[in-house]
mmCIF file of C-alpha atoms in Angstrom:
data_model
loop_
_atom_site.group_PDB
_atom_site.id
_atom_site.type_symbol
_atom_site.label_atom_id
_atom_site.label_comp_id
_atom_site.label_asym_id
_atom_site.label_seq_id
_atom_site.Cartn_x
_atom_site.Cartn_y
_atom_site.Cartn_z
ATOM 1 C CA MET A 1 58.328 -1.957 -13.736
ATOM 2 C CA THR A 2 60.029 0.005 -16.610
ATOM 3 C CA ILE A 3 60.030 -2.186 -19.872
ATOM 4 C CA ASN A 4 62.777 -1.279 -22.205
ATOM 5 C CA HIS A 5 60.940 -1.239 -25.150
ATOM 6 C CA VAL A 6 64.216 -2.502 -27.580
ATOM 7 C CA GLU A 7 63.590 -5.962 -25.849
ATOM 8 C CA TYR A 8 59.837 -5.944 -25.449
ATOM 9 C CA MET A 9 60.626 -5.569 -29.453
ATOM 10 C CA ASP A 10 63.509 -7.673 -29.951
ATOM 11 C CA LYS A 11 61.813 -10.335 -27.806
ATOM 12 C CA ILE A 12 58.303 -10.492 -29.291
ATOM 13 C CA ARG A 13 59.580 -10.428 -32.865
ATOM 14 C CA LYS A 14 61.775 -13.303 -32.629
ATOM 15 C CA ILE A 15 60.684 -16.298 -34.057
ATOM 16 C CA ASN A 16 58.827 -14.203 -37.177
ATOM 17 C CA VAL A 17 62.670 -12.460 -37.879
ATOM 18 C CA ILE A 18 64.190 -15.797 -37.831
ATOM 19 C CA ASP A 19 61.585 -17.244 -40.618
ATOM 20 C CA LEU A 20 60.684 -13.829 -42.194
ATOM 21 C CA LEU A 21 65.305 -13.905 -42.978
ATOM 22 C CA LYS A 22 64.919 -17.589 -44.149
ATOM 23 C CA ASN A 23 61.968 -16.326 -46.525
ATOM 24 C CA LYS A 24 64.000 -13.106 -48.277
ATOM 25 C CA LYS A 25 67.007 -15.508 -48.392
ATOM 26 C CA GLU A 26 65.452 -18.246 -50.367
ATOM 27 C CA GLY A 27 63.801 -15.682 -52.264
ATOM 28 C CA LYS A 28 60.672 -16.291 -50.884
ATOM 29 C CA THR A 29 59.596 -12.213 -50.833
ATOM 30 C CA MET A 30 56.393 -12.463 -53.171
ATOM 31 C CA PRO A 31 54.409 -15.265 -52.878
ATOM 32 C CA ASP A 32 54.126 -18.127 -55.532
ATOM 33 C CA SER A 33 51.750 -17.148 -58.707
ATOM 34 C CA ASN A 34 50.016 -20.233 -58.039
ATOM 35 C CA LYS A 35 49.304 -19.930 -54.752
ATOM 36 C CA ILE A 36 47.502 -16.887 -55.097
ATOM 37 C CA SER A 37 43.842 -15.912 -54.656
ATOM 38 C CA PRO A 38 41.813 -15.219 -56.510
ATOM 39 C CA ALA A 39 40.854 -12.028 -54.941
ATOM 40 C CA ALA A 40 44.447 -11.309 -54.554
ATOM 41 C CA LYS A 41 44.962 -11.681 -58.115
ATOM 42 C CA LYS A 42 41.899 -9.123 -58.865
ATOM 43 C CA ILE A 43 43.485 -6.756 -57.030
ATOM 44 C CA ARG A 44 46.968 -7.608 -57.996
ATOM 45 C CA ASP A 45 44.932 -6.369 -61.607
ATOM 46 C CA PHE A 46 43.766 -2.689 -60.344
ATOM 47 C CA TYR A 47 47.231 -2.036 -59.280
ATOM 48 C CA ALA A 48 48.408 -2.496 -62.696
ATOM 49 C CA ILE A 49 45.426 -0.814 -64.297
ATOM 50 C CA LYS A 50 45.107 -3.944 -66.368
ATOM 51 C CA PRO A 51 42.449 -3.090 -69.423
ATOM 52 C CA ASN A 52 39.403 -5.056 -68.872
ATOM 53 C CA ALA A 53 39.629 -6.343 -65.405
ATOM 54 C CA GLY A 54 36.869 -7.617 -63.619
ATOM 55 C CA ILE A 55 36.538 -4.664 -61.003
ATOM 56 C CA ILE A 56 35.982 -5.728 -57.682
ATOM 57 C CA GLN A 57 32.982 -5.191 -55.532
ATOM 58 C CA THR A 58 32.728 -3.462 -52.377
ATOM 59 C CA ASP A 59 31.586 0.138 -50.939
ATOM 60 C CA PHE A 60 32.389 2.867 -49.190
ATOM 61 C CA GLY A 61 30.630 2.366 -45.899
ATOM 62 C CA PHE A 62 27.200 3.141 -44.916
ATOM 63 C CA TYR A 63 24.489 6.291 -42.887
ATOM 64 C CA CYS A 64 21.024 3.709 -44.082
ATOM 65 C CA LEU A 65 21.265 0.666 -42.621
ATOM 66 C CA ASP A 66 19.254 1.414 -39.239
ATOM 67 C CA LYS A 67 16.152 2.579 -40.895
ATOM 68 C CA TRP A 68 16.580 -0.250 -43.040
ATOM 69 C CA LYS A 69 16.353 -2.230 -39.947
ATOM 70 C CA SER A 70 13.898 -0.680 -38.845
ATOM 71 C CA GLN A 71 12.175 -1.387 -42.252
ATOM 72 C CA GLY A 72 13.049 -5.334 -42.129
ATOM 73 C CA HIS A 73 15.249 -5.204 -44.589
ATOM 74 C CA ILE A 74 17.965 -6.489 -42.431
ATOM 75 C CA THR A 75 18.771 -7.493 -38.893
ATOM 76 C CA ASP A 76 22.091 -6.978 -36.638
ATOM 77 C CA ARG A 77 22.898 -10.318 -37.785
ATOM 78 C CA THR A 78 23.050 -9.917 -41.505
ATOM 79 C CA ASN A 79 26.257 -10.807 -43.688
ATOM 80 C CA LEU A 80 25.997 -7.242 -45.856
ATOM 81 C CA SER A 81 28.922 -8.896 -47.848
ATOM 82 C CA GLU A 82 27.262 -11.611 -48.968
ATOM 83 C CA LEU A 83 23.408 -9.435 -49.241
ATOM 84 C CA PHE A 84 25.496 -6.722 -51.234
ATOM 85 C CA MET A 85 27.176 -9.942 -53.129
ATOM 86 C CA TYR A 86 30.740 -7.572 -52.375
ATOM 87 C CA GLU A 87 33.885 -9.678 -52.877
ATOM 88 C CA ASP A 88 36.711 -10.652 -50.794
ATOM 89 C CA THR A 89 39.529 -7.508 -51.472
ATOM 90 C CA ALA A 90 42.838 -8.697 -50.529
ATOM 91 C CA ILE A 91 43.767 -5.874 -49.083
ATOM 92 C CA VAL A 92 45.522 -6.361 -45.468
ATOM 93 C CA GLY A 93 45.813 -3.310 -43.622
ATOM 94 C CA ILE A 94 47.276 -2.608 -41.246
ATOM 95 C CA GLY A 95 47.224 0.545 -38.249
ATOM 96 C CA GLY A 96 48.837 2.354 -35.262
ATOM 97 C CA LEU A 97 49.109 6.257 -37.208
ATOM 98 C CA GLY A 98 45.386 7.365 -36.532
ATOM 99 C CA GLY A 99 42.207 7.195 -37.488
ATOM 100 C CA CYS A 100 40.750 10.915 -38.341
ATOM 101 C CA GLU A 101 42.991 11.904 -35.463
ATOM 102 C CA ALA A 102 46.304 11.747 -33.643
ATOM 103 C CA ALA A 103 47.225 8.695 -32.818
ATOM 104 C CA PHE A 104 47.880 9.411 -29.449
ATOM 105 C CA SER A 105 48.643 6.648 -26.898
ATOM 106 C CA PRO A 106 47.220 6.739 -24.069
ATOM 107 C CA GLY A 107 44.287 8.086 -24.865
ATOM 108 C CA PHE A 108 42.121 11.670 -23.588
ATOM 109 C CA GLU A 109 39.426 10.816 -21.237
ATOM 110 C CA VAL A 110 36.581 10.228 -22.475
ATOM 111 C CA LYS A 111 34.022 11.828 -20.451
ATOM 112 C CA VAL A 112 30.171 14.097 -19.846
ATOM 113 C CA LEU A 113 31.413 17.761 -19.522
ATOM 114 C CA GLU A 114 27.769 18.966 -20.072
ATOM 115 C CA ASP A 115 24.399 17.937 -20.362
ATOM 116 C CA ARG A 116 22.962 19.635 -23.419
ATOM 117 C CA GLY A 117 18.997 18.145 -22.483
ATOM 118 C CA ASP A 118 18.459 16.108 -25.173
ATOM 119 C CA TYR A 119 22.478 16.710 -26.426
ATOM 120 C CA GLU A 120 25.535 15.743 -24.178
ATOM 121 C CA LEU A 121 29.175 18.146 -24.335
ATOM 122 C CA VAL A 122 31.830 15.391 -24.459
ATOM 123 C CA GLN A 123 35.469 14.922 -24.540
ATOM 124 C CA ASP A 124 36.165 12.562 -26.448
ATOM 125 C CA PHE A 125 39.538 10.245 -27.310
ATOM 126 C CA ALA A 126 41.720 13.335 -28.788
ATOM 127 C CA GLY A 127 40.866 15.529 -26.258
ATOM 128 C CA ARG A 128 38.036 17.762 -28.258
ATOM 129 C CA HIS A 129 34.454 18.996 -27.037
ATOM 130 C CA VAL A 130 32.013 17.059 -29.125
ATOM 131 C CA LEU A 131 28.583 18.234 -29.130
ATOM 132 C CA TYR A 132 26.394 14.724 -29.912
ATOM 133 C CA PHE A 133 22.537 14.029 -30.101
ATOM 134 C CA LYS A 134 22.520 12.321 -26.315
ATOM 135 C CA GLY A 135 22.963 8.381 -26.600
ATOM 136 C CA ARG A 136 24.046 8.467 -29.883
ATOM 137 C CA ARG A 137 27.582 9.111 -30.701
ATOM 138 C CA SER A 138 28.218 7.569 -34.546
ATOM 139 C CA GLY A 139 25.768 7.873 -37.502
ATOM 140 C CA PHE A 140 26.197 12.247 -37.861
ATOM 141 C CA MET A 141 28.552 14.491 -37.790
ATOM 142 C CA PRO A 142 29.122 15.567 -34.724
ATOM 143 C CA GLU A 143 29.446 19.260 -33.798
ATOM 144 C CA TYR A 144 33.208 19.943 -32.161
ATOM 145 C CA VAL A 145 33.113 23.067 -29.878
ATOM 146 C CA ASP A 146 36.783 22.544 -28.645
ATOM 147 C CA HIS A 147 40.413 21.300 -29.949
ATOM 148 C CA PRO A 148 42.672 20.529 -27.702
ATOM 149 C CA VAL A 149 46.041 22.783 -28.708
ATOM 150 C CA LYS A 150 45.436 26.311 -29.383
ATOM 151 C CA ASP A 151 49.743 27.485 -28.820
ATOM 152 C CA MET A 152 52.864 25.396 -28.315
ATOM 153 C CA LYS A 153 52.658 25.435 -24.692
ATOM 154 C CA SER A 154 48.637 23.577 -24.514
ATOM 155 C CA TRP A 155 50.301 21.367 -27.548
ATOM 156 C CA GLU A 156 53.475 20.280 -25.660
ATOM 157 C CA GLU A 157 51.444 19.707 -22.399
ATOM 158 C CA LYS A 158 48.204 17.666 -23.514
ATOM 159 C CA CYS A 159 48.900 16.196 -26.600
ATOM 160 C CA ARG A 160 52.820 15.550 -27.845
ATOM 161 C CA TRP A 161 53.875 13.179 -25.019
ATOM 162 C CA ARG A 162 50.730 11.363 -26.544
ATOM 163 C CA MET A 163 52.500 10.689 -29.458
ATOM 164 C CA ASP A 164 56.278 8.877 -27.928
ATOM 165 C CA PRO A 165 56.980 6.309 -30.665
ATOM 166 C CA ASN A 166 58.422 4.064 -27.570
ATOM 167 C CA SER A 167 55.272 3.740 -25.335
ATOM 168 C CA PRO A 168 55.172 -0.098 -25.545
ATOM 169 C CA GLU A 169 50.961 -0.451 -25.815
ATOM 170 C CA ARG A 170 51.564 0.295 -29.375
ATOM 171 C CA TYR A 171 52.961 -2.453 -29.825
ATOM 172 C CA ALA A 172 50.779 -4.564 -27.395
ATOM 173 C CA GLY A 173 49.551 -7.420 -29.888
ATOM 174 C CA LEU A 174 51.980 -7.086 -32.181
ATOM 175 C CA GLU A 175 52.838 -10.549 -33.259
ATOM 176 C CA LYS A 176 49.564 -11.583 -33.162
ATOM 177 C CA ASN A 177 48.976 -8.916 -35.623
ATOM 178 C CA MET A 178 51.325 -9.406 -38.012
ATOM 179 C CA ARG A 179 51.228 -13.360 -37.885
ATOM 180 C CA ASN A 180 47.921 -12.661 -39.533
ATOM 181 C CA ILE A 181 49.153 -10.805 -41.952
ATOM 182 C CA ILE A 182 52.577 -12.352 -43.075
ATOM 183 C CA LYS A 183 49.331 -15.575 -43.630
ATOM 184 C CA SER A 184 47.607 -13.215 -46.250
ATOM 185 C CA VAL A 185 51.136 -12.528 -47.654
ATOM 186 C CA GLN A 186 51.638 -15.767 -48.410
ATOM 187 C CA GLU A 187 48.073 -15.764 -50.428
ATOM 188 C CA GLY A 188 49.175 -12.673 -52.450
ATOM 189 C CA GLY A 189 47.850 -11.036 -50.463
ATOM 190 C CA VAL A 190 48.210 -6.510 -50.421
ATOM 191 C CA VAL A 191 49.502 -4.272 -47.314
ATOM 192 C CA GLN A 192 48.303 -1.324 -46.604
ATOM 193 C CA GLN A 193 49.720 0.900 -44.448
ATOM 194 C CA TYR A 194 46.871 3.700 -43.276
ATOM 195 C CA SER A 195 47.609 6.883 -41.686
ATOM 196 C CA VAL A 196 45.885 10.103 -41.016
ATOM 197 C CA GLY A 197 47.118 12.643 -43.297
ATOM 198 C CA GLY A 198 48.973 15.453 -42.509
ATOM 199 C CA TYR A 199 46.418 17.983 -42.690
ATOM 200 C CA MET A 200 43.390 15.522 -41.306
ATOM 201 C CA TYR A 201 45.905 15.456 -38.083
ATOM 202 C CA LEU A 202 46.069 19.099 -37.337
ATOM 203 C CA ARG A 203 43.029 20.033 -37.979
ATOM 204 C CA SER A 204 42.685 17.619 -35.043
ATOM 205 C CA LEU A 205 44.540 19.068 -33.087
ATOM 206 C CA MET A 206 43.929 22.906 -33.671
ATOM 207 C CA GLY A 207 39.878 23.093 -35.653
ATOM 208 C CA PRO A 208 39.432 23.831 -38.743
ATOM 209 C CA GLU A 209 38.978 27.258 -37.864
ATOM 210 C CA GLY A 210 42.378 27.821 -35.609
ATOM 211 C CA VAL A 211 44.460 25.590 -38.083
ATOM 212 C CA LEU A 212 43.929 28.097 -40.510
ATOM 213 C CA TYR A 213 45.273 30.738 -37.968
ATOM 214 C CA LYS A 214 47.953 29.086 -36.673
ATOM 215 C CA PHE A 215 49.601 28.283 -39.973
ATOM 216 C CA TYR A 216 50.143 32.052 -40.164
ATOM 217 C CA ASP A 217 50.559 33.335 -36.470
ATOM 218 C CA GLU A 218 52.592 30.088 -35.540
ATOM 219 C CA PRO A 219 54.125 28.549 -37.931
ATOM 220 C CA GLU A 220 56.573 26.712 -35.938
ATOM 221 C CA LEU A 221 54.273 25.441 -33.762
ATOM 222 C CA ILE A 222 52.700 23.455 -37.088
ATOM 223 C CA HIS A 223 56.476 22.298 -38.275
ATOM 224 C CA ASP A 224 56.415 20.569 -34.227
ATOM 225 C CA CYS A 225 53.242 19.107 -35.162
ATOM 226 C CA MET A 226 54.328 17.463 -38.481
ATOM 227 C CA LYS A 227 57.945 16.710 -36.780
ATOM 228 C CA THR A 228 56.320 14.780 -34.268
ATOM 229 C CA TRP A 229 53.748 13.071 -36.683
ATOM 230 C CA PHE A 230 56.498 12.413 -38.823
ATOM 231 C CA GLU A 231 59.056 10.303 -35.838
ATOM 232 C CA LEU A 232 55.556 8.214 -35.039
ATOM 233 C CA ALA A 233 55.163 7.165 -38.587
ATOM 234 C CA ASP A 234 58.420 6.503 -39.400
ATOM 235 C CA LYS A 235 59.308 4.162 -36.401
ATOM 236 C CA ILE A 236 56.254 2.678 -35.919
ATOM 237 C CA THR A 237 55.884 1.712 -40.174
ATOM 238 C CA ALA A 238 60.143 0.558 -39.527
ATOM 239 C CA GLU A 239 58.404 -1.684 -37.226
ATOM 240 C CA HIS A 240 55.758 -2.590 -39.225
ATOM 241 C CA GLN A 241 58.974 -3.665 -41.844
ATOM 242 C CA LYS A 242 59.951 -6.498 -40.057
ATOM 243 C CA TYR A 243 57.472 -8.122 -41.138
ATOM 244 C CA VAL A 244 56.346 -7.670 -44.191
ATOM 245 C CA ALA A 245 57.323 -5.149 -47.594
ATOM 246 C CA ILE A 246 54.097 -2.325 -47.748
ATOM 247 C CA ASP A 247 52.300 -2.534 -50.508
ATOM 248 C CA GLU A 248 49.848 0.723 -49.684
ATOM 249 C CA LEU A 249 50.425 4.115 -48.132
ATOM 250 C CA LEU A 250 47.478 5.553 -46.972
ATOM 251 C CA LEU A 251 46.972 9.684 -46.348
ATOM 252 C CA ASP A 252 43.801 9.826 -45.500
ATOM 253 C CA GLU A 253 44.199 14.010 -45.905
ATOM 254 C CA ASP A 254 40.354 15.135 -45.893
ATOM 255 C CA ILE A 255 42.988 18.951 -47.522
ATOM 256 C CA CYS A 256 40.551 19.385 -50.179
ATOM 257 C CA TYR A 257 36.014 21.100 -49.972
ATOM 258 C CA LYS A 258 33.757 21.988 -52.509
ATOM 259 C CA ASN A 259 35.685 24.220 -54.447
ATOM 260 C CA GLY A 260 39.938 23.249 -54.266
ATOM 261 C CA PRO A 261 41.995 23.320 -51.326
ATOM 262 C CA LEU A 262 41.003 24.718 -48.296
ATOM 263 C CA ILE A 263 45.247 25.867 -47.960
ATOM 264 C CA SER A 264 47.392 27.009 -50.792
ATOM 265 C CA PRO A 265 49.909 25.116 -52.439
ATOM 266 C CA ASP A 266 52.381 26.861 -51.501
ATOM 267 C CA MET A 267 51.781 26.043 -47.830
ATOM 268 C CA ILE A 268 51.209 22.336 -48.904
ATOM 269 C CA LYS A 269 54.689 21.605 -50.355
ATOM 270 C CA GLU A 270 56.135 23.860 -46.725
ATOM 271 C CA PHE A 271 53.932 22.369 -44.804
ATOM 272 C CA LEU A 272 53.639 18.743 -45.458
ATOM 273 C CA PHE A 273 55.337 17.792 -48.062
ATOM 274 C CA PRO A 274 58.686 17.163 -46.362
ATOM 275 C CA TYR A 275 57.530 15.061 -43.897
ATOM 276 C CA TYR A 276 55.856 13.373 -46.673
ATOM 277 C CA GLN A 277 58.535 13.832 -49.054
ATOM 278 C CA GLN A 278 60.688 12.009 -46.420
ATOM 279 C CA LEU A 279 58.380 9.155 -44.679
ATOM 280 C CA ILE A 280 57.636 7.727 -48.650
ATOM 281 C CA ALA A 281 61.870 7.812 -49.039
ATOM 282 C CA ASN A 282 62.397 5.730 -45.630
ATOM 283 C CA ILE A 283 59.736 3.040 -46.364
ATOM 284 C CA LYS A 284 60.703 2.155 -49.595
ATOM 285 C CA SER A 285 64.744 1.978 -48.569
ATOM 286 C CA ARG A 286 63.557 -0.634 -45.589
ATOM 287 C CA GLN A 287 61.563 -2.168 -47.398
ATOM 288 C CA ILE A 288 62.319 -6.448 -47.758
ATOM 289 C CA ASP A 289 61.205 -6.728 -51.233
ATOM 290 C CA LYS A 290 63.661 -4.053 -53.350
ATOM 291 C CA THR A 291 61.580 -4.262 -56.340
ATOM 292 C CA ARG A 292 58.580 -4.020 -54.260
ATOM 293 C CA HIS A 293 56.301 -0.167 -55.752
ATOM 294 C CA LEU A 294 55.229 1.580 -52.647
ATOM 295 C CA PHE A 295 51.515 2.956 -54.663
ATOM 296 C CA VAL A 296 50.999 6.390 -52.138
ATOM 297 C CA HIS A 297 47.555 6.641 -51.776
ATOM 298 C CA VAL A 298 45.721 10.741 -51.080
ATOM 299 C CA ALA A 299 42.506 9.994 -49.917
ATOM 300 C CA THR A 300 40.216 13.358 -49.580
ATOM 301 C CA ASP A 301 36.926 15.152 -49.867
ATOM 302 C CA GLY A 302 36.107 18.004 -52.324
ATOM 303 C CA PHE A 303 37.086 18.993 -55.326
ATOM 304 C CA VAL A 304 40.407 17.823 -56.091
ATOM 305 C CA TYR A 305 41.123 18.680 -59.621
ATOM 306 C CA PRO A 306 44.279 21.518 -58.373
ATOM 307 C CA VAL A 307 45.925 19.107 -56.135
ATOM 308 C CA ILE A 308 46.418 15.552 -57.994
ATOM 309 C CA ASP A 309 49.550 17.600 -60.260
ATOM 310 C CA LEU A 310 50.247 18.462 -57.011
ATOM 311 C CA TYR A 311 50.611 14.992 -55.029
ATOM 312 C CA LYS A 312 51.938 13.199 -57.748
ATOM 313 C CA GLN A 313 55.477 15.459 -56.862
ATOM 314 C CA ILE A 314 55.767 13.133 -53.576
ATOM 315 C CA GLY A 315 54.970 10.103 -55.245
ATOM 316 C CA MET A 316 51.261 9.876 -55.365
ATOM 317 C CA ASP A 317 48.844 7.153 -57.914
ATOM 318 C CA TYR A 318 46.414 6.215 -55.832
ATOM 319 C CA MET A 319 43.900 8.758 -55.094
ATOM 320 C CA SER A 320 40.267 8.863 -53.490
ATOM 321 C CA PRO A 321 36.636 9.333 -52.747
ATOM 322 C CA PHE A 322 35.661 11.780 -55.741
ATOM 323 C CA GLU A 323 32.878 13.581 -54.168
ATOM 324 C CA VAL A 324 30.876 13.949 -56.846
ATOM 325 C CA ALA A 325 29.348 17.001 -55.020
ATOM 326 C CA ALA A 326 32.372 18.628 -55.375
ATOM 327 C CA ASP A 327 31.873 18.341 -59.403
ATOM 328 C CA CYS A 328 34.547 15.106 -59.823
ATOM 329 C CA ASP A 329 33.994 13.038 -62.573
ATOM 330 C CA VAL A 330 36.156 9.814 -61.883
ATOM 331 C CA VAL A 331 35.600 9.177 -66.153
ATOM 332 C CA GLU A 332 37.219 12.591 -66.992
ATOM 333 C CA VAL A 333 39.416 12.469 -64.127
ATOM 334 C CA GLY A 334 40.665 8.551 -64.717
ATOM 335 C CA LYS A 335 41.307 9.836 -69.141
ATOM 336 C CA LYS A 336 43.190 12.633 -68.279
ATOM 337 C CA TYR A 337 45.283 10.352 -65.873
ATOM 338 C CA PRO A 338 45.721 7.121 -67.380
ATOM 339 C CA ASP A 339 48.002 6.364 -64.629
ATOM 340 C CA LEU A 340 46.037 7.480 -61.684
ATOM 341 C CA LEU A 341 44.934 4.320 -59.798
ATOM 342 C CA ILE A 342 40.910 5.644 -59.011
ATOM 343 C CA ARG A 343 38.375 4.645 -56.276
ATOM 344 C CA GLY A 344 34.764 5.483 -55.481
ATOM 345 C CA GLY A 345 33.530 8.482 -57.656
ATOM 346 C CA ILE A 346 29.442 7.009 -57.372
ATOM 347 C CA ASP A 347 27.345 9.655 -57.004
ATOM 348 C CA LYS A 348 24.967 8.951 -53.222
ATOM 349 C CA ARG A 349 22.870 10.815 -54.442
ATOM 350 C CA ILE A 350 22.078 9.831 -57.288
ATOM 351 C CA LEU A 351 21.017 6.338 -55.293
ATOM 352 C CA ALA A 352 18.781 7.770 -54.196
ATOM 353 C CA ALA A 353 16.987 9.301 -57.073
ATOM 354 C CA GLY A 354 15.422 6.202 -58.658
ATOM 355 C CA ARG A 355 16.112 3.345 -60.759
ATOM 356 C CA GLU A 356 16.249 4.821 -64.124
ATOM 357 C CA ALA A 357 18.856 7.634 -62.623
ATOM 358 C CA ILE A 358 21.030 4.547 -61.308
ATOM 359 C CA ASP A 359 20.959 3.041 -64.612
ATOM 360 C CA ARG A 360 21.880 5.828 -66.373
ATOM 361 C CA GLU A 361 24.890 6.705 -64.332
ATOM 362 C CA ILE A 362 26.033 3.178 -64.292
ATOM 363 C CA ASP A 363 26.283 3.124 -68.382
ATOM 364 C CA ARG A 364 27.986 6.504 -68.261
ATOM 365 C CA ILE A 365 31.200 5.588 -66.189
ATOM 366 C CA MET A 366 31.135 1.662 -65.810
ATOM 367 C CA PRO A 367 32.325 0.525 -69.269
ATOM 368 C CA VAL A 368 34.512 3.057 -69.876
ATOM 369 C CA MET A 369 36.236 2.918 -66.645
ATOM 370 C CA LYS A 370 36.476 -0.875 -67.029
ATOM 371 C CA LYS A 371 37.796 -1.278 -70.226
ATOM 372 C CA ARG A 372 40.615 1.789 -68.807
ATOM 373 C CA GLY A 373 41.720 -0.529 -66.037
ATOM 374 C CA GLY A 374 42.675 0.470 -62.491
ATOM 375 C CA TYR A 375 39.237 1.681 -61.162
ATOM 376 C CA ILE A 376 37.803 0.287 -58.017
ATOM 377 C CA PRO A 377 33.784 1.839 -58.170
ATOM 378 C CA THR A 378 32.286 2.603 -54.577
ATOM 379 C CA CYS A 379 29.574 5.738 -53.161
ATOM 380 C CA ASP A 380 31.606 8.773 -53.098
ATOM 381 C CA HIS A 381 30.062 8.037 -49.546
ATOM 382 C CA GLY A 382 28.784 6.332 -47.459
ATOM 383 C CA VAL A 383 25.346 5.424 -48.913
ATOM 384 C CA PRO A 384 22.791 7.593 -46.996
ATOM 385 C CA GLU A 385 19.354 7.458 -45.208
ATOM 386 C CA GLU A 386 17.551 8.765 -47.882
ATOM 387 C CA VAL A 387 18.302 5.690 -49.972
ATOM 388 C CA ASP A 388 15.553 3.402 -50.405
ATOM 389 C CA PHE A 389 16.779 -0.457 -49.684
ATOM 390 C CA ASN A 390 15.539 -1.797 -52.754
ATOM 391 C CA ASP A 391 17.285 0.854 -54.975
ATOM 392 C CA TYR A 392 20.534 -0.026 -53.847
ATOM 393 C CA MET A 393 19.615 -3.778 -54.224
ATOM 394 C CA HIS A 394 19.162 -2.734 -58.091
ATOM 395 C CA TYR A 395 22.179 -0.912 -57.920
ATOM 396 C CA ARG A 396 23.757 -3.873 -56.349
ATOM 397 C CA GLU A 397 22.628 -6.549 -58.758
ATOM 398 C CA ARG A 398 23.910 -3.926 -62.119
ATOM 399 C CA MET A 399 27.175 -3.672 -60.817
ATOM 400 C CA GLN A 400 27.377 -7.140 -61.032
ATOM 401 C CA GLU A 401 28.090 -6.683 -64.694
ATOM 402 C CA PHE A 402 31.497 -6.175 -64.426
ATOM 403 C CA ARG A 403 31.997 -8.252 -62.235
ATOM 404 C CA HIS A 404 34.281 -10.357 -64.827
#
């Protein structure tokens, strides 16, 4: 049976849209300040870059959990948030626009292509051929052997149709998800729309080397891929905005390496910015609450200094994770850009260097950044296996000094 997308969306939105329009008419697009949760007040202080505000306690992620489990420090039932004294960030995430890959629907069939003894070559959901340890597909950086897009023909035949913004399966569960999000918004939660950034999206299609050649050899292919990215992102965000205002647009970009951007500023402006600027403009024009500021968050590894001013041209006011191994220093950045929201910047290598090194790093960074405001400290990547559990607990206990 063919499903009419318009009728389908109208049906599942019926109750919520009536409530939403009623609230809008009554001026209730923002929650009553008396009903905002403590976590929501704290995250709003972050966005406001409020000096000396309590700093939210959270972290990036982990690569050390298997080791810590084997040592008996944690179990599968351990509540890591409680153990590590994390806080509710009051950030309400909305997806639907990919992860580190294109937002395919349907995805490619996941299947083993070749048994290589201790390894297996797998086709993943993004159409890439990936070499994994046999029986283990996470917790390490796999080797990407091949990617699905080689030219315009392979793009059209294998991938473009998987990014149809009108495919009904993209909206399965939307009503239930939005009901939960609206409830969080009523308590002051911040709505974050996540999207794979243009460069990381292109890299997932063509590979880190292949995409660099395509910028020169087939620019029309790059533009067609980005036009498709934009059309999907625009449609999905428009659907979400029928329910809620978006507070933050997170573009997961990964466009830098240790020495700076992987493509030139002129190429960024030509191939990425037109699509970003149009998407940002469209999201702003659709906001239920026209007074709401849209925070544009760009996440990229590597040495980011050369692109900060560049991305500020499209309205970026938030950046992460400031990889210390690539010579990023959040104290330095915070001083130079007092209006920039900052997340990350805690050296994962320092966490593995013992308590004295941890204390020195905390004492160098945290008092300055707390006084400044607008900072969420996290490890600049997942906590590595080399970090001792007790040293990490010492780090978490020290960070509580900046909680209030």
